[in-house]
Coordinates of C-alpha atoms in Angstrom, one line a residue:
Chain V
M172 CA -7.8 -146.0 -115.2
P173 CA -7.7 -149.6 -116.2
P174 CA -11.0 -151.3 -117.1
M175 CA -13.0 -152.4 -114.1
S176 CA -12.6 -156.1 -114.6
Y177 CA -8.9 -155.9 -114.2
N178 CA -8.8 -153.4 -111.4
P179 CA -6.6 -155.1 -108.7
L180 CA -8.5 -153.4 -105.9
L181 CA -11.8 -154.8 -107.1
L182 CA -10.3 -158.3 -107.4
L183 CA -9.0 -158.0 -103.9
F184 CA -12.5 -157.1 -102.7
L185 CA -14.0 -160.0 -104.5
A186 CA -11.4 -162.4 -103.0
A187 CA -12.2 -161.1 -99.5
G188 CA -15.9 -161.5 -100.1
L189 CA -15.5 -165.1 -101.3
A190 CA -13.4 -166.0 -98.3
A191 CA -15.9 -164.6 -95.9
A192 CA -18.9 -166.3 -97.5
P193 CA -20.5 -169.0 -95.3
G194 CA -19.1 -172.4 -96.0
R195 CA -18.4 -175.5 -94.1
A196 CA -15.1 -174.2 -92.6
A197 CA -16.7 -170.9 -91.7
E198 CA -19.6 -172.6 -89.9
G199 CA -17.3 -173.4 -87.0
E200 CA -15.6 -170.0 -86.8
T201 CA -17.3 -166.8 -87.5
W202 CA -20.3 -167.1 -85.2
K203 CA -18.2 -167.5 -82.0
I204 CA -18.5 -165.0 -79.2
H205 CA -14.7 -165.0 -78.9
P206 CA -12.3 -166.2 -81.6
E207 CA -10.7 -168.7 -79.2
D208 CA -14.0 -170.4 -78.1
T209 CA -14.1 -174.1 -78.4
V210 CA -17.2 -176.3 -78.7
K211 CA -16.8 -179.3 -76.4
R212 CA -16.1 -182.4 -78.4
R213 CA -18.7 -185.2 -78.4
T214 CA -16.5 -188.1 -79.5
S215 CA -14.7 -188.2 -76.2
E216 CA -18.0 -188.5 -74.3
M217 CA -19.6 -191.1 -76.5
E218 CA -19.5 -194.6 -75.1
M219 CA -19.5 -196.6 -78.3
Y220 CA -17.5 -194.3 -80.6
K221 CA -16.0 -195.3 -83.0
C222 CA -19.0 -197.0 -84.6
S223 CA -16.7 -198.5 -87.2
D224 CA -15.3 -200.7 -84.4
C225 CA -18.4 -202.8 -84.7
H226 CA -19.9 -201.7 -88.0
S227 CA -17.8 -202.1 -91.1
E228 CA -18.4 -199.5 -93.7
T229 CA -19.5 -201.9 -96.3
A230 CA -22.4 -203.2 -94.1
D231 CA -25.7 -202.0 -95.4
F232 CA -28.4 -202.2 -92.8
N233 CA -32.1 -202.6 -93.4
P234 CA -33.1 -199.1 -94.5
N235 CA -36.7 -199.5 -93.7
E236 CA -38.2 -197.8 -90.7
R237 CA -38.9 -200.1 -87.8
V238 CA -38.5 -200.4 -84.1
L239 CA -35.1 -201.9 -83.3
K240 CA -35.3 -205.0 -81.1
D241 CA -31.8 -206.5 -80.7
E242 CA -29.1 -203.9 -80.5
H243 CA -29.5 -200.1 -80.0
D244 CA -33.0 -200.8 -78.8
D245 CA -32.4 -198.2 -76.0
K246 CA -32.2 -195.5 -78.6
R247 CA -35.6 -194.0 -78.9
V248 CA -35.4 -191.6 -81.8
H249 CA -36.7 -188.3 -80.8
F250 CA -39.4 -188.2 -83.4
G251 CA -40.6 -191.5 -82.1
E252 CA -43.2 -193.8 -83.6
E253 CA -45.6 -192.9 -80.7
K254 CA -45.7 -189.4 -82.0
G255 CA -46.5 -190.6 -85.4
E256 CA -43.7 -188.7 -86.9
N257 CA -41.4 -190.0 -89.6
E258 CA -37.8 -189.6 -88.5
W259 CA -35.8 -192.6 -87.6
C260 CA -32.1 -193.7 -87.3
F261 CA -31.1 -193.0 -90.9
S262 CA -32.5 -189.6 -90.9
C263 CA -29.4 -188.5 -89.0
H264 CA -27.0 -191.4 -89.2
K265 CA -25.1 -192.1 -92.4
Q266 CA -25.8 -195.5 -93.9
G267 CA -22.5 -196.9 -94.9
N268 CA -20.2 -194.6 -92.9
Y269 CA -21.3 -195.0 -89.3
N270 CA -18.7 -192.6 -87.8
R271 CA -20.6 -189.8 -89.4
L272 CA -23.9 -188.1 -89.3
K273 CA -25.7 -186.8 -92.3
R274 CA -27.8 -183.8 -93.2
K275 CA -31.0 -184.0 -95.2
S276 CA -29.0 -183.3 -98.3
G277 CA -26.9 -186.4 -97.7
K278 CA -23.8 -184.4 -96.9
E279 CA -21.7 -186.0 -94.1
L280 CA -21.0 -184.4 -90.8
G281 CA -18.8 -185.4 -87.9
F282 CA -20.2 -186.0 -84.5
N283 CA -18.2 -183.0 -83.2
Q284 CA -20.2 -180.8 -85.5
S285 CA -23.5 -182.4 -84.6
Y286 CA -24.9 -179.0 -83.6
V287 CA -25.1 -178.1 -87.3
L288 CA -27.5 -181.0 -87.8
C289 CA -29.6 -180.1 -84.8
G290 CA -29.7 -176.5 -86.0
A291 CA -31.0 -177.5 -89.4
C292 CA -34.4 -178.2 -87.9
H293 CA -34.2 -176.3 -84.6
G294 CA -33.3 -173.0 -86.2
E295 CA -34.3 -170.6 -83.4
A296 CA -32.5 -172.6 -80.8
Y297 CA -29.5 -172.8 -83.0
R298 CA -29.5 -169.1 -83.6
D299 CA -29.7 -168.4 -79.9
W300 CA -27.1 -171.0 -79.1
K301 CA -24.6 -169.3 -81.5
L302 CA -25.3 -166.1 -79.6
N303 CA -24.9 -167.7 -76.2
I304 CA -28.5 -166.9 -75.3
H305 CA -29.3 -170.6 -75.3
G306 CA -27.0 -173.2 -73.9
R307 CA -24.0 -173.2 -71.6
R308 CA -20.7 -171.4 -72.0
V309 CA -18.1 -171.4 -69.3
G310 CA -14.8 -169.7 -69.0
F311 CA -14.3 -166.0 -69.6
W312 CA -17.0 -163.5 -70.5
N313 CA -14.3 -161.4 -72.2
G314 CA -12.1 -164.2 -73.4
A315 CA -12.0 -167.8 -74.5
G316 CA -14.8 -170.0 -73.4
K317 CA -15.9 -173.6 -73.7
I318 CA -19.3 -174.0 -75.3
A319 CA -21.4 -177.1 -74.7
S320 CA -22.8 -178.6 -77.9
C321 CA -26.5 -179.6 -78.1
A322 CA -25.9 -183.2 -77.4
E323 CA -24.2 -182.5 -74.1
C324 CA -27.5 -181.5 -72.5
H325 CA -30.1 -183.0 -74.9
D326 CA -29.6 -186.7 -75.7
P327 CA -30.6 -186.8 -79.4
H328 CA -32.4 -190.0 -78.9
D329 CA -34.4 -188.6 -75.9
P330 CA -33.9 -184.8 -76.0
A331 CA -36.2 -183.5 -73.3
F332 CA -34.1 -182.0 -70.5
K333 CA -34.3 -184.4 -67.6
A334 CA -35.7 -183.4 -64.2
M335 CA -33.2 -183.7 -61.4
K336 CA -33.2 -183.8 -57.6
P337 CA -32.8 -180.3 -56.2
E338 CA -30.3 -179.4 -53.5
K339 CA -31.4 -178.9 -49.9
P340 CA -33.7 -176.1 -49.1
P341 CA -32.4 -173.3 -46.9
A342 CA -32.5 -173.8 -43.1
W343 CA -35.8 -172.8 -41.5
P344 CA -35.2 -169.5 -39.6
R345 CA -34.4 -170.0 -36.0
G346 CA -37.2 -169.2 -33.6
K347 CA -39.8 -169.3 -36.4
K348 CA -42.5 -172.0 -36.0
K349 CA -42.3 -174.5 -38.8
R350 CA -45.5 -174.5 -40.8
R351 CA -46.6 -176.1 -44.0
T352 CA -45.0 -174.0 -46.7
V353 CA -47.1 -172.2 -49.3
Q354 CA -46.7 -174.9 -51.9
G355 CA -46.3 -177.9 -49.7
N356 CA -43.3 -180.1 -49.4
G357 CA -42.1 -183.5 -50.2
E358 CA -43.7 -184.4 -53.5
Chain W
M300 CA -38.0 -160.2 5.5
A301 CA -38.5 -157.0 3.7
N302 CA -35.1 -157.2 2.1
K303 CA -35.6 -160.6 0.5
K304 CA -38.9 -159.6 -0.9
Q305 CA -37.7 -156.4 -2.5
P306 CA -34.3 -156.9 -4.0
E307 CA -34.5 -153.7 -6.1
K308 CA -35.1 -151.6 -3.0
R309 CA -32.1 -153.2 -1.3
L310 CA -29.9 -152.5 -4.3
E311 CA -31.1 -148.9 -4.4
E312 CA -30.3 -148.5 -0.7
K313 CA -26.9 -149.9 -1.2
V314 CA -26.1 -147.6 -4.1
R315 CA -27.3 -144.6 -2.2
N316 CA -25.2 -145.4 0.8
R317 CA -22.2 -145.8 -1.4
L318 CA -22.7 -142.5 -3.1
K319 CA -23.0 -140.7 0.2
T320 CA -19.7 -142.0 1.6
P321 CA -16.7 -139.8 0.5
V322 CA -13.9 -141.6 -1.2
D323 CA -10.5 -141.5 0.3
R324 CA -7.8 -140.3 -2.1
R325 CA -5.6 -143.3 -1.2
V326 CA -8.4 -145.8 -1.7
F327 CA -9.3 -144.1 -5.0
L328 CA -5.8 -144.3 -6.4
K329 CA -5.3 -147.9 -5.3
R330 CA -8.6 -149.0 -6.8
F331 CA -7.9 -147.1 -10.0
L332 CA -4.4 -148.6 -10.5
Q333 CA -5.7 -152.1 -9.8
G334 CA -8.4 -151.6 -12.4
A335 CA -6.0 -150.3 -15.0
A336 CA -3.6 -153.2 -14.4
L337 CA -6.5 -155.6 -14.8
L338 CA -7.5 -154.0 -18.1
A339 CA -4.0 -154.1 -19.5
A340 CA -3.6 -157.7 -18.5
G341 CA -7.1 -158.4 -19.9
F342 CA -5.9 -157.7 -23.5
P343 CA -4.2 -161.0 -24.2
A344 CA -3.2 -161.2 -27.8
K345 CA -6.2 -163.1 -29.2
S346 CA -4.9 -162.8 -32.8
E347 CA -2.3 -160.1 -32.8
A348 CA -0.9 -157.6 -30.5
F349 CA -3.1 -154.6 -30.3
S350 CA -2.2 -152.0 -32.9
W351 CA -3.6 -148.5 -32.9
K352 CA -3.0 -148.4 -36.7
D353 CA -5.4 -151.3 -37.2
F354 CA -7.9 -150.0 -34.8
F355 CA -8.0 -146.8 -36.8
Q356 CA -8.1 -148.7 -40.2
K357 CA -9.2 -146.4 -42.9
H358 CA -12.2 -146.8 -45.1
Y359 CA -11.3 -148.8 -48.3
K360 CA -11.8 -145.7 -50.5
E361 CA -9.2 -143.8 -48.5
M362 CA -6.6 -146.6 -48.3
T363 CA -3.3 -146.0 -50.1
A364 CA -1.5 -148.9 -51.8
E365 CA 0.7 -149.3 -48.9
D366 CA -2.2 -149.4 -46.5
K367 CA -3.8 -152.1 -48.6
K368 CA -0.7 -154.2 -48.7
R369 CA -0.3 -154.0 -44.9
I370 CA -4.0 -154.7 -44.2
F371 CA -4.3 -157.6 -46.7
A372 CA -1.2 -159.2 -45.2
R373 CA -2.7 -158.8 -41.7
I374 CA -5.9 -160.5 -42.8
E375 CA -4.0 -163.3 -44.5
R376 CA -2.0 -163.9 -41.3
E377 CA -5.1 -163.8 -39.1
T378 CA -6.9 -166.3 -41.3
K379 CA -3.9 -168.6 -41.3
K380 CA -3.7 -168.4 -37.5
R381 CA -7.4 -168.8 -36.9
L382 CA -8.3 -171.4 -39.5
G383 CA -5.0 -172.9 -40.6
V384 CA -5.6 -172.0 -44.2
S385 CA -3.3 -169.9 -46.4
V386 CA -5.3 -167.5 -48.5
T387 CA -4.4 -164.8 -50.9
L388 CA -6.2 -161.5 -50.7
K389 CA -6.5 -159.6 -54.0
D390 CA -7.9 -156.3 -54.9
P391 CA -8.8 -156.3 -58.6
P392 CA -9.7 -152.8 -59.8
P393 CA -12.8 -152.3 -61.9
L394 CA -12.3 -152.7 -65.7
D395 CA -12.8 -149.7 -67.9
G396 CA -15.8 -149.4 -70.1
V397 CA -17.5 -152.2 -68.3
E398 CA -20.8 -152.4 -66.5
Y399 CA -22.0 -155.8 -65.6
A400 CA -25.5 -157.1 -66.3
Y401 CA -26.9 -160.5 -65.4
C402 CA -29.8 -162.1 -67.3
L403 CA -31.7 -165.0 -66.1
N404 CA -33.9 -167.2 -68.3
L405 CA -37.0 -168.1 -66.4
S406 CA -38.1 -170.5 -69.1
K407 CA -35.0 -172.6 -68.5
C408 CA -34.5 -172.5 -64.7
I409 CA -35.5 -175.7 -63.1
G410 CA -34.9 -174.8 -59.5
C411 CA -32.1 -177.3 -58.8
R412 CA -30.3 -174.8 -56.5
R413 CA -26.9 -175.7 -57.8
C414 CA -26.2 -172.0 -58.1
V415 CA -27.0 -171.5 -54.4
Y416 CA -24.4 -174.0 -53.2
A417 CA -21.8 -173.0 -55.7
C418 CA -22.0 -169.5 -54.5
V419 CA -21.7 -170.6 -50.8
R420 CA -18.5 -172.5 -51.7
E421 CA -17.0 -169.7 -53.8
N422 CA -17.8 -166.9 -51.4
N423 CA -16.8 -168.5 -48.1
T424 CA -20.2 -167.8 -46.4
S425 CA -21.0 -169.1 -43.0
R426 CA -22.4 -172.7 -42.9
D427 CA -23.6 -172.4 -39.3
P428 CA -25.6 -170.2 -39.1
E429 CA -26.3 -170.8 -42.8
I430 CA -25.9 -167.9 -45.1
Q431 CA -26.9 -168.2 -48.8
Y432 CA -26.9 -165.2 -51.1
I433 CA -29.3 -166.7 -53.6
K434 CA -32.9 -167.5 -52.8
V435 CA -34.7 -169.6 -55.3
L436 CA -38.5 -168.9 -55.4
E437 CA -40.8 -171.6 -56.6
M438 CA -43.7 -169.8 -58.1
P439 CA -47.0 -171.1 -59.6
K440 CA -47.1 -170.6 -63.4
G441 CA -49.4 -167.9 -64.4
S442 CA -48.4 -165.3 -61.8
L443 CA -45.4 -163.2 -61.0
D444 CA -46.8 -162.5 -57.5
V445 CA -44.0 -163.4 -55.1
E446 CA -46.5 -163.8 -52.3
E447 CA -47.2 -167.1 -53.9
G448 CA -43.5 -168.0 -54.0
D449 CA -41.8 -170.4 -51.8
I450 CA -38.1 -170.7 -51.1
Y451 CA -38.3 -173.7 -48.8
Y452 CA -39.6 -176.1 -51.5
D453 CA -38.2 -179.6 -51.2
A454 CA -39.1 -182.0 -54.0
K455 CA -37.9 -185.3 -55.3
K456 CA -37.5 -183.9 -58.8
V457 CA -37.6 -180.4 -60.2
P458 CA -39.1 -178.7 -62.2
R459 CA -42.4 -179.6 -60.6
E460 CA -45.6 -179.6 -62.7
G461 CA -47.1 -176.1 -63.0
K462 CA -44.3 -174.3 -61.3
F463 CA -41.5 -172.0 -62.5
Y464 CA -38.4 -171.0 -60.6
M465 CA -37.0 -167.6 -59.9
P466 CA -33.6 -167.2 -58.2
V467 CA -33.2 -163.9 -56.5
Q468 CA -29.8 -162.4 -55.4
C469 CA -28.4 -159.0 -55.1
H470 CA -29.4 -157.1 -58.2
Q471 CA -26.6 -154.5 -58.1
C472 CA -29.0 -151.7 -58.6
T473 CA -28.0 -148.5 -60.3
N474 CA -30.2 -146.6 -57.8
P475 CA -29.5 -148.8 -54.7
P476 CA -31.7 -148.2 -51.6
C477 CA -29.1 -150.0 -49.4
V478 CA -26.4 -147.4 -50.3
K479 CA -28.7 -144.5 -49.6
V480 CA -29.5 -145.7 -46.0
C481 CA -26.1 -146.7 -44.9
P482 CA -25.3 -144.3 -42.1
V483 CA -21.5 -144.8 -42.4
E484 CA -21.1 -145.3 -46.1
A485 CA -19.7 -148.8 -45.7
T486 CA -21.5 -149.8 -48.9
W487 CA -21.3 -148.0 -52.2
R488 CA -21.7 -148.7 -55.9
E489 CA -18.4 -149.2 -57.8
K490 CA -17.7 -147.8 -61.3
D491 CA -18.5 -151.2 -62.9
G492 CA -21.9 -151.4 -61.3
I493 CA -21.2 -153.8 -58.4
V494 CA -22.5 -152.6 -55.0
V495 CA -19.7 -153.5 -52.5
I496 CA -19.3 -153.5 -48.7
D497 CA -16.2 -152.7 -46.8
Y498 CA -16.6 -155.3 -44.1
D499 CA -14.2 -153.5 -41.7
W500 CA -16.1 -150.3 -41.9
C501 CA -19.6 -151.8 -41.5
I502 CA -21.1 -151.3 -38.1
G503 CA -23.8 -153.9 -38.5
C504 CA -26.9 -151.7 -38.0
R505 CA -28.7 -153.6 -40.7
Y506 CA -30.5 -150.6 -42.2
C507 CA -29.4 -151.8 -45.6
E508 CA -31.1 -155.2 -44.9
A509 CA -34.3 -153.4 -44.1
A510 CA -34.0 -151.2 -47.2
C511 CA -33.3 -153.8 -49.8
P512 CA -36.5 -154.7 -51.6
Y513 CA -35.0 -158.0 -52.9
E514 CA -33.9 -159.3 -49.4
A515 CA -30.4 -159.6 -50.8
R516 CA -28.4 -158.5 -47.7
R517 CA -27.3 -161.0 -45.1
F518 CA -26.1 -160.3 -41.6
N519 CA -23.5 -162.3 -39.7
F520 CA -25.2 -162.9 -36.4
A521 CA -22.3 -165.1 -35.3
T522 CA -18.7 -165.5 -36.3
P523 CA -19.0 -167.4 -39.6
A524 CA -18.4 -171.1 -39.1
L525 CA -17.0 -172.9 -42.1
P526 CA -15.0 -176.0 -42.5
P527 CA -11.3 -175.1 -43.3
A528 CA -11.2 -177.7 -46.0
E529 CA -14.0 -175.9 -47.9
I530 CA -12.5 -172.4 -47.8
N531 CA -11.9 -170.9 -51.2
P532 CA -8.3 -169.4 -50.9
D533 CA -8.7 -167.0 -53.8
Q534 CA -10.2 -164.1 -52.0
S535 CA -10.6 -160.4 -52.4
Y536 CA -11.0 -157.7 -49.9
L537 CA -14.4 -156.5 -51.1
S538 CA -16.0 -159.8 -52.0
N539 CA -15.3 -163.2 -50.6
R540 CA -12.8 -162.9 -47.8
I541 CA -14.0 -164.4 -44.5
R542 CA -16.2 -161.9 -42.8
P543 CA -16.0 -161.1 -39.0
R544 CA -19.1 -161.3 -36.8
G545 CA -21.5 -158.4 -36.9
V546 CA -21.2 -157.2 -40.5
M547 CA -23.3 -157.4 -43.6
E548 CA -22.6 -159.3 -46.7
K549 CA -24.2 -160.1 -50.0
C550 CA -23.7 -161.2 -53.6
T551 CA -21.0 -159.3 -55.3
F552 CA -21.4 -160.9 -58.7
C553 CA -18.2 -162.8 -57.7
L554 CA -16.2 -159.5 -58.1
H555 CA -12.9 -161.3 -57.7
R556 CA -13.8 -163.5 -60.7
V557 CA -15.6 -161.1 -63.1
R558 CA -13.0 -158.4 -62.8
E559 CA -10.5 -160.9 -64.2
G560 CA -12.9 -161.8 -67.0
R561 CA -14.3 -165.0 -65.6
Y562 CA -17.9 -165.9 -65.1
P563 CA -19.6 -165.8 -61.6
A564 CA -19.7 -169.2 -59.8
C565 CA -23.5 -169.4 -60.0
L566 CA -23.4 -169.2 -63.8
E567 CA -20.8 -171.9 -64.2
A568 CA -22.8 -174.2 -61.9
C569 CA -26.1 -173.8 -63.7
P570 CA -26.8 -177.0 -65.6
T571 CA -29.5 -175.5 -67.9
G572 CA -27.6 -172.4 -69.0
S573 CA -30.3 -170.1 -67.7
R574 CA -27.8 -167.6 -66.4
K575 CA -26.2 -165.1 -68.7
F576 CA -23.6 -162.5 -67.8
G577 CA -21.6 -159.9 -69.5
N578 CA -20.9 -156.2 -70.2
I579 CA -24.0 -154.2 -70.8
L580 CA -21.9 -151.5 -72.5
D581 CA -20.7 -153.9 -75.2
P582 CA -23.2 -153.8 -78.0
K583 CA -22.2 -157.3 -79.1
S584 CA -22.5 -159.0 -75.8
E585 CA -25.2 -161.6 -75.2
V586 CA -26.7 -159.7 -72.3
R587 CA -27.1 -156.6 -74.5
R588 CA -28.8 -158.7 -77.1
I589 CA -31.1 -160.4 -74.6
I590 CA -32.1 -157.0 -73.1
E591 CA -32.8 -155.5 -76.5
E592 CA -34.6 -158.5 -78.1
K593 CA -36.0 -160.8 -75.6
R594 CA -39.1 -160.6 -73.4
I595 CA -37.4 -159.2 -70.2
F596 CA -38.8 -158.0 -67.0
V597 CA -37.4 -156.2 -64.0
F598 CA -38.3 -157.4 -60.6
K599 CA -40.1 -154.8 -58.5
E600 CA -39.7 -152.3 -61.3
E601 CA -42.1 -149.8 -59.6
L602 CA -39.5 -149.2 -56.9
K603 CA -37.2 -147.6 -59.4
T604 CA -34.1 -149.3 -58.2
H605 CA -33.0 -149.9 -61.8
P606 CA -31.3 -153.2 -61.1
R607 CA -28.7 -154.8 -63.3
F608 CA -30.4 -158.1 -63.1
Y609 CA -32.9 -158.9 -65.8
Y610 CA -35.3 -161.9 -65.9
F611 CA -36.4 -163.0 -69.4
F612 CA -38.5 -165.6 -71.0
D613 CA -37.5 -167.4 -74.1

C-alpha cells in the first residue's frame, strides 16, 4: 500500500472536493432546481445599460453621500435618507467601472448576477429564492425553467412590490339581489 | 260560461271522452306511421348523422385506444363545424411516481386575479354565463374565517390595507367528497392525484357541486359561449375541451399541461410568485420543502378531505 499522501484515489477525492467547493462559478450552477434553468438576464431589460456609454471608466464621481439633484435623481436608494440608514449609490455600484455592481468586499459583480448582491443582505429571501419558494419560475416543473431575478420584481431603488389594479370581479349571480358586499366596494 | 271559467274541468272532460271512444285499427296505424315519419324527419343532422356507436359511448375508463381515436376525432370535427376552430384533442397519461401538490403563499398573494383569467383562457370555460374555476377571497387580516371573505371585491389597487387574499380552486382531495357522491362515477381520482370528470358520462345532477366543501365545481347551465378567437386549441379529453351543456366542470390543475411537465396556467400568470407546484413524492421538490418546513395550513381540515392544495405563510 503506497503512503496516503500519494494514494491516487485520495488525490482524486481531493480534486473532486475542490471542484465542488462553492466559488464564483458554482454560485450560478449548483443551486438550480434543474440543471438547465436560466436566470433571466437584466441587461436586456435595463434602459440605460451600458452605463459606460455615458460614464467613462476613468471618471471618479463625488464619493460622498448626498441626494442627487441633476441626473439619476429618480433613483431613490432603498435605504433612503428618510429612513436614516446609511446606504447610497456606491454601496452597490462600482465607482470607476459603472457596468458593474460591487459587493461589500469590493469584488465586482455583473448586473446579470445581481441576485448575489441582493442575497448578501437578504439571506432568507435569497435562500428561498434559490429553492423556488420565493420568486417566479416558469417553464417546466420537471424540466428547464426560467427564473426571474430579484430586480425583475423589486426595483433595487424602490423595492417594495407595487400595488396593482385587480382584474374584474366575477359576475353577480343571476337572480340574486345586489347588495353591498361584506367588505364594501370601490375604494 | 262554465267552460270558460273552469278550463281544467273542460280538459278533464275532453280526456275522458277520448279515452272512452275505441280506436279504429286503421286510424291507429295511420296515426302511428305519421308520427314515426315525423320523428325520423325530425332528426336533421345538427352536427353529425346519428350514430348508435356515439350514443352508447363508453365511459372513459373503458375506452380502448381505438375508441379514443374515433371519439377524439369526432369531437375535433364537431368543434370545427360548430365554432370554426381546429383543435387537437390529446390524452396524456399520468406520469409514474408523481402526485401533484399545489402550495399557495398567502403572504404574497395580492388578489390581482390574473390567475382567474389565465385559467379561463387556458381552459375554454364559458364566458356567458361566466364560469371561473378560481375564486379569490378577500379576507380581513387576523382571521381565517371565510364568512368574512368576499369574492366580489373591486378595488382600485390591491392589496388593500388590512386585507389578505386567498384564492380557492379545486383542491384535488385525496379523499374527495365529490367522487363519493357521484351516482354514475363520472368523476374519479386519477393515479397522479387529479380528480377528473368524463364530460360525456356526467348526467348533470350536481350532487358533486353540493358535496364539495370548497365550492370548486361548476355547472354548465347553458351551452358554453366563448369567442372562437379565444379558444385554446391544445385540448385534452379530461380537462379543457369545450364542454357541452348540462355537465359539470372544474379545475384540473391544467392536466394537459402538467402531465407534460409544464406549470399550470394560473401559476405562470401570477405576478408575485405566490403559487408553487410540483411533485409531492419528490423529496427535492419545492412543494415538498414548503410542506415540510413552512407554516402551512389546510383549508377546512376538519372535513378530512385531505386536499393536495396547501396554503402557507412566509
